[in-house]
Structures are given as C-alpha cells and as structure tokens.
mmCIF file of C-alpha atoms in Angstrom:
data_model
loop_
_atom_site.group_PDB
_atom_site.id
_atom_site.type_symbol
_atom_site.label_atom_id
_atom_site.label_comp_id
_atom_site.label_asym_id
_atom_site.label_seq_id
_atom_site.Cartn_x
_atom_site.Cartn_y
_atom_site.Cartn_z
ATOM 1 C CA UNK A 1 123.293 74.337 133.252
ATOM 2 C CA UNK A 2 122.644 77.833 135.128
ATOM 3 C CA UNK A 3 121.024 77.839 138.547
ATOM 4 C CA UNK A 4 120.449 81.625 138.544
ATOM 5 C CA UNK A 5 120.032 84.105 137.855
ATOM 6 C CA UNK A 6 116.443 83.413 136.520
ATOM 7 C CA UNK A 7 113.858 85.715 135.549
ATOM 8 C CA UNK A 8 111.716 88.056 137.913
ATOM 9 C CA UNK A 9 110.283 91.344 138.916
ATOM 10 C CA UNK A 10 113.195 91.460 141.435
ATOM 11 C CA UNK A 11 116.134 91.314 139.916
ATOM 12 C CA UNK A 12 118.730 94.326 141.539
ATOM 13 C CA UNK A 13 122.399 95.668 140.641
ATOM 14 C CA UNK A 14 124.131 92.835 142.493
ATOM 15 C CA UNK A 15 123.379 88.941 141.508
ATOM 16 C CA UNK A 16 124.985 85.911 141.748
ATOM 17 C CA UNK A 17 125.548 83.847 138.373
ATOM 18 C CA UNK A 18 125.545 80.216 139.217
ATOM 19 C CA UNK A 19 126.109 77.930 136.869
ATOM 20 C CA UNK A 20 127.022 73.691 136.814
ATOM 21 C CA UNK A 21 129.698 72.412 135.115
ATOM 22 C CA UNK A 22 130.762 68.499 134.290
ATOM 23 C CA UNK A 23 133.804 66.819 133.102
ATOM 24 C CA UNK A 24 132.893 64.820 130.198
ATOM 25 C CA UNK A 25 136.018 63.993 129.484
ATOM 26 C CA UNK A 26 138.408 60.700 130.820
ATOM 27 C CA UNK A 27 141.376 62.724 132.498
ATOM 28 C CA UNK A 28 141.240 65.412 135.456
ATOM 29 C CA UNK A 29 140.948 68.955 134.861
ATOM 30 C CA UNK A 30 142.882 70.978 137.586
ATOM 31 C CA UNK A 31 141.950 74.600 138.121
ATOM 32 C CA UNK A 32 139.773 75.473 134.814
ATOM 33 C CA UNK A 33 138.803 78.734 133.890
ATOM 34 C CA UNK A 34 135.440 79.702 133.480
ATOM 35 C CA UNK A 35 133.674 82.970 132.400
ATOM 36 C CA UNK A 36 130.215 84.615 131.639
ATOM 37 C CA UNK A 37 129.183 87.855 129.947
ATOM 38 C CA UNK A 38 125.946 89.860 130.179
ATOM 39 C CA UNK A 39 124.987 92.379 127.230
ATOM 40 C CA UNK A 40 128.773 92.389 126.093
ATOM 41 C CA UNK A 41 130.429 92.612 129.615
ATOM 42 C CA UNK A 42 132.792 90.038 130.311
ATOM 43 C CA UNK A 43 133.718 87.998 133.308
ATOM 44 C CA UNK A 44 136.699 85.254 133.714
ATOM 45 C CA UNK A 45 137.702 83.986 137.027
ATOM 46 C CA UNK A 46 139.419 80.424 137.953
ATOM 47 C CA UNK A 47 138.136 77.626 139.868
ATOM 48 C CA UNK A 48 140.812 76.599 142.501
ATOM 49 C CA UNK A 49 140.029 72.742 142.280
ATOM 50 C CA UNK A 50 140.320 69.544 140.278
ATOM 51 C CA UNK A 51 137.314 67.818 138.607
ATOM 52 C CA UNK A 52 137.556 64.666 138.097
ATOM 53 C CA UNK A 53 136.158 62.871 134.910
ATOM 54 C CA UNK A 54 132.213 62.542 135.220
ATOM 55 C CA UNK A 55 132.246 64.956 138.054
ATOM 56 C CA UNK A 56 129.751 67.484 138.370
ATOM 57 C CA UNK A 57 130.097 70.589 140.784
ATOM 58 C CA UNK A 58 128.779 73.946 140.704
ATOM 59 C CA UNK A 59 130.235 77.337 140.739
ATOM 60 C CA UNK A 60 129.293 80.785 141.542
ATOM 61 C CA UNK A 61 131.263 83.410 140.325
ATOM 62 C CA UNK A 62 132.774 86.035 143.193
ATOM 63 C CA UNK A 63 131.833 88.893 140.088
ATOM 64 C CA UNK A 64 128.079 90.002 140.287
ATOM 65 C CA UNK A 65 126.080 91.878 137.382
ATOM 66 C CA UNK A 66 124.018 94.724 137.263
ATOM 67 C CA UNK A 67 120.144 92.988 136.361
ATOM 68 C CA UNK A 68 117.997 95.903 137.904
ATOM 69 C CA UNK A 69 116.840 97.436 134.283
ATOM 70 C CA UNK A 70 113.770 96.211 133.398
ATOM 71 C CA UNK A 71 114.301 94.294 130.251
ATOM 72 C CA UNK A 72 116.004 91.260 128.547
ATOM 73 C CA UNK A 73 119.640 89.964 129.875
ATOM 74 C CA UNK A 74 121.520 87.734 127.420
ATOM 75 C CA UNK A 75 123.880 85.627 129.575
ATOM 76 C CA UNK A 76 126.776 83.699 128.087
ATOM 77 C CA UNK A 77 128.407 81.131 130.296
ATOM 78 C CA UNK A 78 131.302 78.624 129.235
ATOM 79 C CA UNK A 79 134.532 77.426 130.262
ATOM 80 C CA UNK A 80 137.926 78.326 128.296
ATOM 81 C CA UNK A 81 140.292 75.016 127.855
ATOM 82 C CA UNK A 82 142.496 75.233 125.055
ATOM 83 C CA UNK A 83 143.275 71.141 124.768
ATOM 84 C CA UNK A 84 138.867 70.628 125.126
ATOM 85 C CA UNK A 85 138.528 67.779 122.860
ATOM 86 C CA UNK A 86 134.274 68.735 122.089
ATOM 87 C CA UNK A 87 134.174 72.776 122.170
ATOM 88 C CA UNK A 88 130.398 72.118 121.632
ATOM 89 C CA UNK A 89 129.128 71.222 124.959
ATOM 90 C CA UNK A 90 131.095 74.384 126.531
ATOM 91 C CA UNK A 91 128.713 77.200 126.590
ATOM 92 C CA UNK A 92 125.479 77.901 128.031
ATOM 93 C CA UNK A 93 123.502 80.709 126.387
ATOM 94 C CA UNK A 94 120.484 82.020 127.953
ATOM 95 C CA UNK A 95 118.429 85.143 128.238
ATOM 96 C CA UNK A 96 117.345 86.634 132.163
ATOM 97 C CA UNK A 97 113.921 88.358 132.001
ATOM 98 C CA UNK A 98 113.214 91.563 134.382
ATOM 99 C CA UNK A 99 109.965 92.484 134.111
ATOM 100 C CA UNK A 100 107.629 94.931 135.853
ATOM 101 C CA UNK A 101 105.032 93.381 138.202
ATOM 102 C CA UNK A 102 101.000 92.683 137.849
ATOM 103 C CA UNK A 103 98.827 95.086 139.669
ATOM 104 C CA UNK A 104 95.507 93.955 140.620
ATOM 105 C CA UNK A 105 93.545 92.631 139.181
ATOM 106 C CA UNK A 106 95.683 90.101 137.327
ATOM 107 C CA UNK A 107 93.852 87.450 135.221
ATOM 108 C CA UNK A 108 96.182 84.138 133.614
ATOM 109 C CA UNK A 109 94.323 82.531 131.100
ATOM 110 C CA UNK A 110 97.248 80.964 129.635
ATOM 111 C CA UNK A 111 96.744 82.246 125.935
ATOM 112 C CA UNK A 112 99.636 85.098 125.983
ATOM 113 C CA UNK A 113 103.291 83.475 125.304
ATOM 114 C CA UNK A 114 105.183 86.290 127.039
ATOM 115 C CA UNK A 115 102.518 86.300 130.433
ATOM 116 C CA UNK A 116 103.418 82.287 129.960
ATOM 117 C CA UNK A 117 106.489 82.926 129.941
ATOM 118 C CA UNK A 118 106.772 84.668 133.385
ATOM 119 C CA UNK A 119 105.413 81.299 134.924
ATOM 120 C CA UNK A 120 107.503 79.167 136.644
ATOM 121 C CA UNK A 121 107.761 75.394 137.390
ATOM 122 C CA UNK A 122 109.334 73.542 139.966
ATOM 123 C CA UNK A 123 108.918 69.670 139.735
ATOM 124 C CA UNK A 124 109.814 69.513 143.266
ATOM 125 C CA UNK A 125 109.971 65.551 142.993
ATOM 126 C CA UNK A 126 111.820 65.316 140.221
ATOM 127 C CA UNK A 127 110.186 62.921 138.011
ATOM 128 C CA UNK A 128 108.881 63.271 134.327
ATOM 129 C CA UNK A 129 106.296 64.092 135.024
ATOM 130 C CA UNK A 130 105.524 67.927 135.921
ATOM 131 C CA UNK A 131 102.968 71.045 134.671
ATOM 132 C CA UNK A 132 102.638 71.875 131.098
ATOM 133 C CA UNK A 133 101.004 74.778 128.617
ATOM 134 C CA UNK A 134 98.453 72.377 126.681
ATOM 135 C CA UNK A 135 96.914 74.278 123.768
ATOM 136 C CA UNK A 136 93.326 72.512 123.558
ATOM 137 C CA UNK A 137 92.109 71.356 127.074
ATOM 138 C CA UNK A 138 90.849 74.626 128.527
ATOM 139 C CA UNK A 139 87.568 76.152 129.232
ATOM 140 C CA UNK A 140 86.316 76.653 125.440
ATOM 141 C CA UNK A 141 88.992 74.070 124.132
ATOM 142 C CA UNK A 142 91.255 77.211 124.878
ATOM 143 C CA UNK A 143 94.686 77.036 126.260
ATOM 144 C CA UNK A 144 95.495 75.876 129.993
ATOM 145 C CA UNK A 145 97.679 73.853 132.377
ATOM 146 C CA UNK A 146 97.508 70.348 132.971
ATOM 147 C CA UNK A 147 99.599 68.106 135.300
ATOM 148 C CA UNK A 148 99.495 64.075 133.642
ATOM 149 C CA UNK A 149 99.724 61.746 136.249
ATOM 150 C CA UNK A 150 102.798 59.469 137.409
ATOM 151 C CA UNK A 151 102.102 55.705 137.611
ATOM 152 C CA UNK A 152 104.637 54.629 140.166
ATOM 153 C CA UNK A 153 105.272 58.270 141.943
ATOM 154 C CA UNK A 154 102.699 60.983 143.799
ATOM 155 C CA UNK A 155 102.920 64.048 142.370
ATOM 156 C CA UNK A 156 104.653 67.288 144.090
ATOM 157 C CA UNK A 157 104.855 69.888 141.296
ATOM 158 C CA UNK A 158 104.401 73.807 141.741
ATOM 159 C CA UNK A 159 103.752 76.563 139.022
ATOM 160 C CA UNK A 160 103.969 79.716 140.557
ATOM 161 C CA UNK A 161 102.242 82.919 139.273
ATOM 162 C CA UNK A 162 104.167 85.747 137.631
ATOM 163 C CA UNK A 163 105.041 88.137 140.710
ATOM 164 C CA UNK A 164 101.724 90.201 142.203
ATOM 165 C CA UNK A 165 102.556 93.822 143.750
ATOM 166 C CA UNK A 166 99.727 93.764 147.002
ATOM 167 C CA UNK A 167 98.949 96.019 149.715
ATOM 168 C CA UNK A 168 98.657 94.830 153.425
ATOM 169 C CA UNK A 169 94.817 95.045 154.727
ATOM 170 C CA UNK A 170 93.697 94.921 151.206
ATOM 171 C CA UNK A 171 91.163 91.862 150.982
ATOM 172 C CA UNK A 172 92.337 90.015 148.029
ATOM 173 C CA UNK A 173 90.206 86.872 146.060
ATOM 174 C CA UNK A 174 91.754 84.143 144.060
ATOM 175 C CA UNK A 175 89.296 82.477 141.756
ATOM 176 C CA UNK A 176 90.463 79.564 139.214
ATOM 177 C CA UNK A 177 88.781 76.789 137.507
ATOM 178 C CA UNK A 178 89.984 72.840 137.717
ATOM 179 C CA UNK A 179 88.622 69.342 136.583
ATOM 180 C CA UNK A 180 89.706 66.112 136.953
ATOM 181 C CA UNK A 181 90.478 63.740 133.893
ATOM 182 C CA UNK A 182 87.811 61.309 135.415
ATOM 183 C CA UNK A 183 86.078 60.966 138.393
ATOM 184 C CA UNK A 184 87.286 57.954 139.471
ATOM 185 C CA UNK A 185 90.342 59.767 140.120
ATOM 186 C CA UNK A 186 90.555 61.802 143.382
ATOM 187 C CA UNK A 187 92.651 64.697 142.291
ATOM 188 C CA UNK A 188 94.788 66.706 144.910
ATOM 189 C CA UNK A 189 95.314 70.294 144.583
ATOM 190 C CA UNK A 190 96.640 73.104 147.080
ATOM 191 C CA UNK A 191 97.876 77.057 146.310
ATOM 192 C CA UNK A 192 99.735 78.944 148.468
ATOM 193 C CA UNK A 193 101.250 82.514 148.277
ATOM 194 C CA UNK A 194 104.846 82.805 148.391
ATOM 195 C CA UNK A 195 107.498 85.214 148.492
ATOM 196 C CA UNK A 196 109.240 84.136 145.883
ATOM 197 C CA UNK A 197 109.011 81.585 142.948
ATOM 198 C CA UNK A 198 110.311 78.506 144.831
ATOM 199 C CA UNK A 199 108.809 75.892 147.216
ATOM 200 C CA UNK A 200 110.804 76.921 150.036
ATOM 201 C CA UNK A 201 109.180 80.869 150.077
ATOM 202 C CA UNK A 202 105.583 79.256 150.114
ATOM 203 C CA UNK A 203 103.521 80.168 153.378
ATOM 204 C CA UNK A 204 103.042 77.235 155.314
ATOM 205 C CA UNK A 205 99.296 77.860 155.154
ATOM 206 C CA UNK A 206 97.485 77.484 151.444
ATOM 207 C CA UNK A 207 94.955 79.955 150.719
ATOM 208 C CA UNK A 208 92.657 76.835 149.260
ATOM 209 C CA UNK A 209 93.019 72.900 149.591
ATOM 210 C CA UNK A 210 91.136 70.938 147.266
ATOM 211 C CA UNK A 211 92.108 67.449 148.515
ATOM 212 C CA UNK A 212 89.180 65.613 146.573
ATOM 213 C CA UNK A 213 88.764 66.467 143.105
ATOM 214 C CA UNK A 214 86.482 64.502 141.014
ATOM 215 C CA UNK A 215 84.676 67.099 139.044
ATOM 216 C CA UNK A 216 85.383 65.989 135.164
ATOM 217 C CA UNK A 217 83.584 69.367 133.901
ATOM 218 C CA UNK A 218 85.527 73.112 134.608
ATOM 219 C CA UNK A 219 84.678 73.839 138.451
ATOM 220 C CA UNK A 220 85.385 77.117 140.236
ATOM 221 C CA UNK A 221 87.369 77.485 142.745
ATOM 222 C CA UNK A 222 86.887 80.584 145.187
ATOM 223 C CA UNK A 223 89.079 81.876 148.426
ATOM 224 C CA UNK A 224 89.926 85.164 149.937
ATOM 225 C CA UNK A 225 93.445 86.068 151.167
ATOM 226 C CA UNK A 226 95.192 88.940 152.353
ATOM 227 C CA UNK A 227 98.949 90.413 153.100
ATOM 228 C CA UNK A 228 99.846 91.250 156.338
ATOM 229 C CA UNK A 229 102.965 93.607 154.384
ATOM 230 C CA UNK A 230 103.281 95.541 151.229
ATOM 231 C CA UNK A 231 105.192 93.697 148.639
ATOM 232 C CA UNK A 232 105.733 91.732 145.854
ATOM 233 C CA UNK A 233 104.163 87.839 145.953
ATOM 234 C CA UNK A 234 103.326 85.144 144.156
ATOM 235 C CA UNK A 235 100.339 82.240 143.864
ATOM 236 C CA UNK A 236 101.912 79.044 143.983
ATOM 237 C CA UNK A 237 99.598 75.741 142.783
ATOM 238 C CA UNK A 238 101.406 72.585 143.872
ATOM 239 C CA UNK A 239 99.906 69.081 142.985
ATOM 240 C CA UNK A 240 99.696 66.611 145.148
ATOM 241 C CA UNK A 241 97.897 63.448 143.924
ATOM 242 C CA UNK A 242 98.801 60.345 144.999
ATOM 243 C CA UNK A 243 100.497 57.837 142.415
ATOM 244 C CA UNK A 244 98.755 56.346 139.296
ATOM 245 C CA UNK A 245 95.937 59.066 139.385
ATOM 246 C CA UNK A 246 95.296 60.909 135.968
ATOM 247 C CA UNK A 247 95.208 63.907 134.830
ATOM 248 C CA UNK A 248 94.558 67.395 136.318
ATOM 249 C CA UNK A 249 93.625 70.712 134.513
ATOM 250 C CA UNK A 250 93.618 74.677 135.701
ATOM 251 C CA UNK A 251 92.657 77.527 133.763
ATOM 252 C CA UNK A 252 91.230 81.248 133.890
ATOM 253 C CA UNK A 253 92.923 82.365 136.657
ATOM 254 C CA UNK A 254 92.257 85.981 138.482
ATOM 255 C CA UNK A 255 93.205 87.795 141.594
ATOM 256 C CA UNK A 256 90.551 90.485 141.929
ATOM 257 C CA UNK A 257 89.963 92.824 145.524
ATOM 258 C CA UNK A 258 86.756 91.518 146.963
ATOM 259 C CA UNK A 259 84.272 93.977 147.987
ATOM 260 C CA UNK A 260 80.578 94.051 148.320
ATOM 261 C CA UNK A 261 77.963 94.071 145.803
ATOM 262 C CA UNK A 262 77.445 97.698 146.050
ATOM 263 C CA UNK A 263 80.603 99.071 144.273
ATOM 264 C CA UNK A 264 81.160 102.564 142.640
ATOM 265 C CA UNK A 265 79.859 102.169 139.052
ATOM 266 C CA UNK A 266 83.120 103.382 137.071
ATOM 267 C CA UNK A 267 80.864 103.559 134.113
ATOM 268 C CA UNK A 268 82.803 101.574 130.979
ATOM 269 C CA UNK A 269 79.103 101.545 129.091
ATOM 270 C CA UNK A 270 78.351 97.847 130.281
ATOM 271 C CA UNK A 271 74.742 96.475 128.323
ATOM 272 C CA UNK A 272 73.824 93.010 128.966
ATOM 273 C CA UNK A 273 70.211 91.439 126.862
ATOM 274 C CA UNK A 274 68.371 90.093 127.258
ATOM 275 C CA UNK A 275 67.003 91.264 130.542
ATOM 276 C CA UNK A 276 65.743 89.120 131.947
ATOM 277 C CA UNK A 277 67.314 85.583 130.208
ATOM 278 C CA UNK A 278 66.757 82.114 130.480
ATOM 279 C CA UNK A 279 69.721 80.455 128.196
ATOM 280 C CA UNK A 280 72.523 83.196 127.484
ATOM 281 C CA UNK A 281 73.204 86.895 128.103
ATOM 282 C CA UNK A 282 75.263 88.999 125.856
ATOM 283 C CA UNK A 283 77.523 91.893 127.372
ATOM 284 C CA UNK A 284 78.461 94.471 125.463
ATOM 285 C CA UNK A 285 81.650 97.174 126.514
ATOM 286 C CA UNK A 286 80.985 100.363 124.864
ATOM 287 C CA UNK A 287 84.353 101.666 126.270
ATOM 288 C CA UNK A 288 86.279 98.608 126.291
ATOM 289 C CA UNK A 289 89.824 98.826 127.353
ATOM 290 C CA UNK A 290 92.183 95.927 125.969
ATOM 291 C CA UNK A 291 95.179 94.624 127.598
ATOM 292 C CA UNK A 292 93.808 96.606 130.937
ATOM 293 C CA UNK A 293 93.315 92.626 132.968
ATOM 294 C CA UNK A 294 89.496 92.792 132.191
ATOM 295 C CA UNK A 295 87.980 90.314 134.178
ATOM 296 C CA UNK A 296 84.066 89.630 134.576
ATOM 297 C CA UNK A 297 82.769 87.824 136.983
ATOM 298 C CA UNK A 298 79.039 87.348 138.632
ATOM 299 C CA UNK A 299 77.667 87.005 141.753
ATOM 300 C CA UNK A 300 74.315 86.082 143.527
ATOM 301 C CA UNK A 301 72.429 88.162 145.680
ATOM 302 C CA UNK A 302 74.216 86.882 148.580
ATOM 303 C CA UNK A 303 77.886 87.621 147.174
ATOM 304 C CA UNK A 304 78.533 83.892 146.304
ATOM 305 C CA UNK A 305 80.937 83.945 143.549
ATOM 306 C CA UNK A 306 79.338 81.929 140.544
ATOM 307 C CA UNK A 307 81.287 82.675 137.231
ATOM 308 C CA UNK A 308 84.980 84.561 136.187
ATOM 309 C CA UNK A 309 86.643 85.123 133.091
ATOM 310 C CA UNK A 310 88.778 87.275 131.262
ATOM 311 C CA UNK A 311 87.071 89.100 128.819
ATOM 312 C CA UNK A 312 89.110 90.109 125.695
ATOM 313 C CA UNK A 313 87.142 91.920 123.476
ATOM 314 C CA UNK A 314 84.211 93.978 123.882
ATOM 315 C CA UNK A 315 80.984 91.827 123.210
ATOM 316 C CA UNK A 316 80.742 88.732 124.852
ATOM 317 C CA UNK A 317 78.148 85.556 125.275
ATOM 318 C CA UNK A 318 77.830 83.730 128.579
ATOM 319 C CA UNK A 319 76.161 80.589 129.170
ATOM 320 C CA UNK A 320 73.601 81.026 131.779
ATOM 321 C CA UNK A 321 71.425 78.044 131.467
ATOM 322 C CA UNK A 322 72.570 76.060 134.369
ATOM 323 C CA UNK A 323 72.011 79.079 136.580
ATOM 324 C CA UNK A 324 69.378 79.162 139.366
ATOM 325 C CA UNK A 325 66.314 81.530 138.835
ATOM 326 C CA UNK A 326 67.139 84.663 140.648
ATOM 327 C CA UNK A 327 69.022 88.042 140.651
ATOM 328 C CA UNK A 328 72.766 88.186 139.121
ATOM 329 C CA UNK A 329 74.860 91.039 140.027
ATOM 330 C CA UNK A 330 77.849 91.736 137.113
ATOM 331 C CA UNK A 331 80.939 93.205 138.079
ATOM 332 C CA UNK A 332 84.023 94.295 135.450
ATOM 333 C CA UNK A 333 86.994 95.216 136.927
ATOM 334 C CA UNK A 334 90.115 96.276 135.556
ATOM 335 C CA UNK A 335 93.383 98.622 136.242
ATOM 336 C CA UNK A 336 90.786 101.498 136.659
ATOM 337 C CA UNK A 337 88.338 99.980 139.077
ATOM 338 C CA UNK A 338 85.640 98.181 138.604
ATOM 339 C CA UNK A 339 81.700 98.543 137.035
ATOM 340 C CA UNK A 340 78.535 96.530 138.545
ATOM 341 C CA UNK A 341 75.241 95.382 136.781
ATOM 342 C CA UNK A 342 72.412 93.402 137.409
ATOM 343 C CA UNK A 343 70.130 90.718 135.434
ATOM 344 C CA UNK A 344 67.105 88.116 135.726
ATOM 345 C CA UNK A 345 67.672 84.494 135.235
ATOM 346 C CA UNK A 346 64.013 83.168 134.560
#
C-alpha cells in the first residue's frame, strides 16, 4: 500500500514516497531492495533490516520527487527479489493528482467524477463502514453522499472538501443540505475547516454542529466562517452518530462570500415568472456561463438563507410552494461576482 504521496493542490518539488510492505512469504527477508518511479524516473534504495514472515513495516524512501506541476503523477512502487516465489503481489501502481485550487464560490453537488475525485475520506475509526458517492439518494434522486450506519460501532468518518484558496477578513458562508434515513434516528453531524485533508489539521472549533438530526426530507444547513490568514483550506464533515443509528445523507454543497441583500447587479440577464408566484418560479440566464460554480440561492427580506443550488444550465424551475407569503430576494453568483433579483410569493 502507499501512504503518500496522495493527491492535492499542494503538492511541491520535494515529497516523501511512503509506501508499506509485507512478507507473505514463510522465511526472513534480510535487507530487500525496493524502488519507485514517477513519469519514467527511477528510484532503488535498500532497506537495512530483516522482515520477518507476516511482518508488515513501512518505508520511506531517503529520494524525494519533483510533484509541483499541476497534473497527473503515475507512481510505480515494488520491491526487486530475484528468488520471490508470487511476483504478482510486488508492485503498487497508482496515479498522484495535482490540481489547481477552487476559488469562491465553490459548489459540490457530487455529479462531476473528476470534482469527486478530489474528495477525500478518512474512516478515522476504522470500521466498514465509512462515506460513499451514492448515485440516486440526492436532492432530485441526483447524486450525493451518504454515511450507512454501524450496528455495534459509533461512527467517526470525515470527507474533506477539495482544497478552497480564501482570503483572511473575507466573510465566508457554508450552506449544505442533510436528512436523516428516519426520524427515529438522531443523526450526528459536525464540519470543520482544516488545513489539510486529514483529521489531525481540523480546527478544534466546527463551523456548524448538528448534534440532532431527525429531518427525513433535504434540510439546509447555514453558517458563516472566516480565515484569520490567506491560504489554502479545506471543509471537513465528520460523522458522529452513535452506534446502530441509520443512515445519513449530504448533498449540494456551496461556499459563497456572504454579503447583504443589496449587492452590485453584475447583470448575467437573470428573468424569473411569474412575478409574483404561488407554486413555482422559472429563472431564466440569458448570459449563462457553464462550468463558472453557478450557484443560486434566495433569501428573505431579513437575509435568512432559505434555498441553494447549483444551477447548470440556463433555465431553471424552483419549487416555491412551501414558501411563506412575502418578498424573495435572488442572488447568482459565480467566478465573476454575483447578480440579485427579487419576487412575490402570494
């Protein structure tokens, strides 16, 4: 197995490869050698020990590689033992991911493979059970996450966000929506940012702690956060349920800059009809940008968030029925800023 290096936005010239290595075999090995190669660049170095059959230890290599190009990194791992009585089980293949990071605003909705595939999960209790993509449970019977309960074991599983390039003093809010798989089920859900992927980089503090959820319909979820540095971060979601709970589902994630209700207009050619509406609205983008994080999300007249979701083409229907009579205030933001309009709920 490798340990690291694993993908991330902050990958430089000089990382450790770690990788674990077991003796399947019934007599000693004394001092094997062991190599890696990255894009074609090879590595071979000797580990100054025995391992004993069924042992398991883990090695880093003293020879670091260059990962600070954004891109794809295949790295080959195996050990070199001419008398190896299974060659099969002696080389680890896998590819290292740098990628650029999200600016904000940065919506997961869990439908893109590759934005899935910048996720990562730590089952921090090592059990079965853990997060998982599930292709059918989300808002819309689209994709989203779900963490299936363990019978004899509370939960403590993170997936943490791809990495998030914020500014210090910037006002930042986190929005997400959850459900329970019944309501007889307390569910128990905190997020934290980190500075890094891992448990052990989460701020003490979470930015939200649900520690009752019951809700067996797509809730949202609402809390402002800020940096006190510039840098790259991450939003970490751990579970903490107790044992023999059930089942516990996130989707339509965003991290949007809060602001007031009176925001520049940035004019993308936003109509929404009917004006006033009692059951639906329909929103129409005449200059629609795709792949740009479009997120829409409405407010009350007192800046309560009440609704956010991606938006991925440029005409759209919202349920509205279950709204209070009143004004709505419509914002759109994206890479470019963000656009504001209002409507009537009857």
């Amino acid at each position: 197995d490798n340990l690291s290096p694993v993908s991330s936005c902050t990958l430089g010239s000089e990382e450790f490869v770690t990788i674990v290595i077991k003796n399947y075999g019934t007599k000693p090995i004394d001092s094997p050698m062991v190599a890696y190669s990255v894009n074609g660049n090879e590595y071979i170095e000797q580990i100054e020990q025995i391992i004993n059959s069924g042992e398991e230890i883990t090695y880093t290599f003293t020879n670091l590689c260059d990962l600070s190009t954004v891109g794809d990194f295949t790295i080959k791992a195996y050990t070199i033992y001419d008398t190896d009585a299974n060659p099969f089980n002696d080389t680890l293949t896998y590819i290292v991911k740098n990628y650029t990071p999200s600016n904000i605003p940065y919506y997961l909705n869990f439908e893109d493979a590759e934005e899935n595939s910048q996720l990562l999960v730590q089952n921090d209790n090592e059990d079965p059970q853990t997060w998982e993509i599930s292709s059918s449970s989300g808002m819309d019977n689209s994709d989203c996450i779900i963490y299936s309960y363990n019978p004899s074991e509370p939960a403590n599983d993170w997936f943490f966000s791809k990495c998030l390039e914020l500014t210090a003093g910037t006002p930042y809010l986190l929005n997400f929506y959850y459900k329970a798989e019944s309501d007889e089920s307390s569910e128990k859900l905190k997020v934290h940012l980190a500075q890094a992927p891992n448990v052990s980089a989460a701020f003490t503090d979470p930015i939200i702690d649900l520690d009752s959820i019951t809700e067996t319909s797509y809730t949202l979820a609402s809390a402002p956060f800020n940096v006190s540095d510039d840098g790259i971060y991450y939003i970490g979601f751990n579970v903490y349920s107790d044992a023999n709970k059930w089942n516990l589902y996130i989707d339509n994630i965003s991290v949007t800059v809060a602001g007031s209700i009176n925001e520049k207009n940035i004019n993308s050619g936003i109509s929404v009809y009917p004006n006033p509406a009692n059951n639906n609205i329909n929103i129409e983008i005449q200059k629609f940008l795709p792949k740009q994080n479009n997120v829409l999300s409405i407010y009350d007249v007192h800046g309560q968030l009440i609704f956010s979701r991606a938006i991925q083409q440029a005409q759209t229907k919202i349920d509205i029925s279950n709204f209070a009579t009143g004004v709505y205030i419509i914002k759109l933001y994206n890479k470019n800023g963000v656009e504001v309009k209002r409507f009537v709920k009857e």
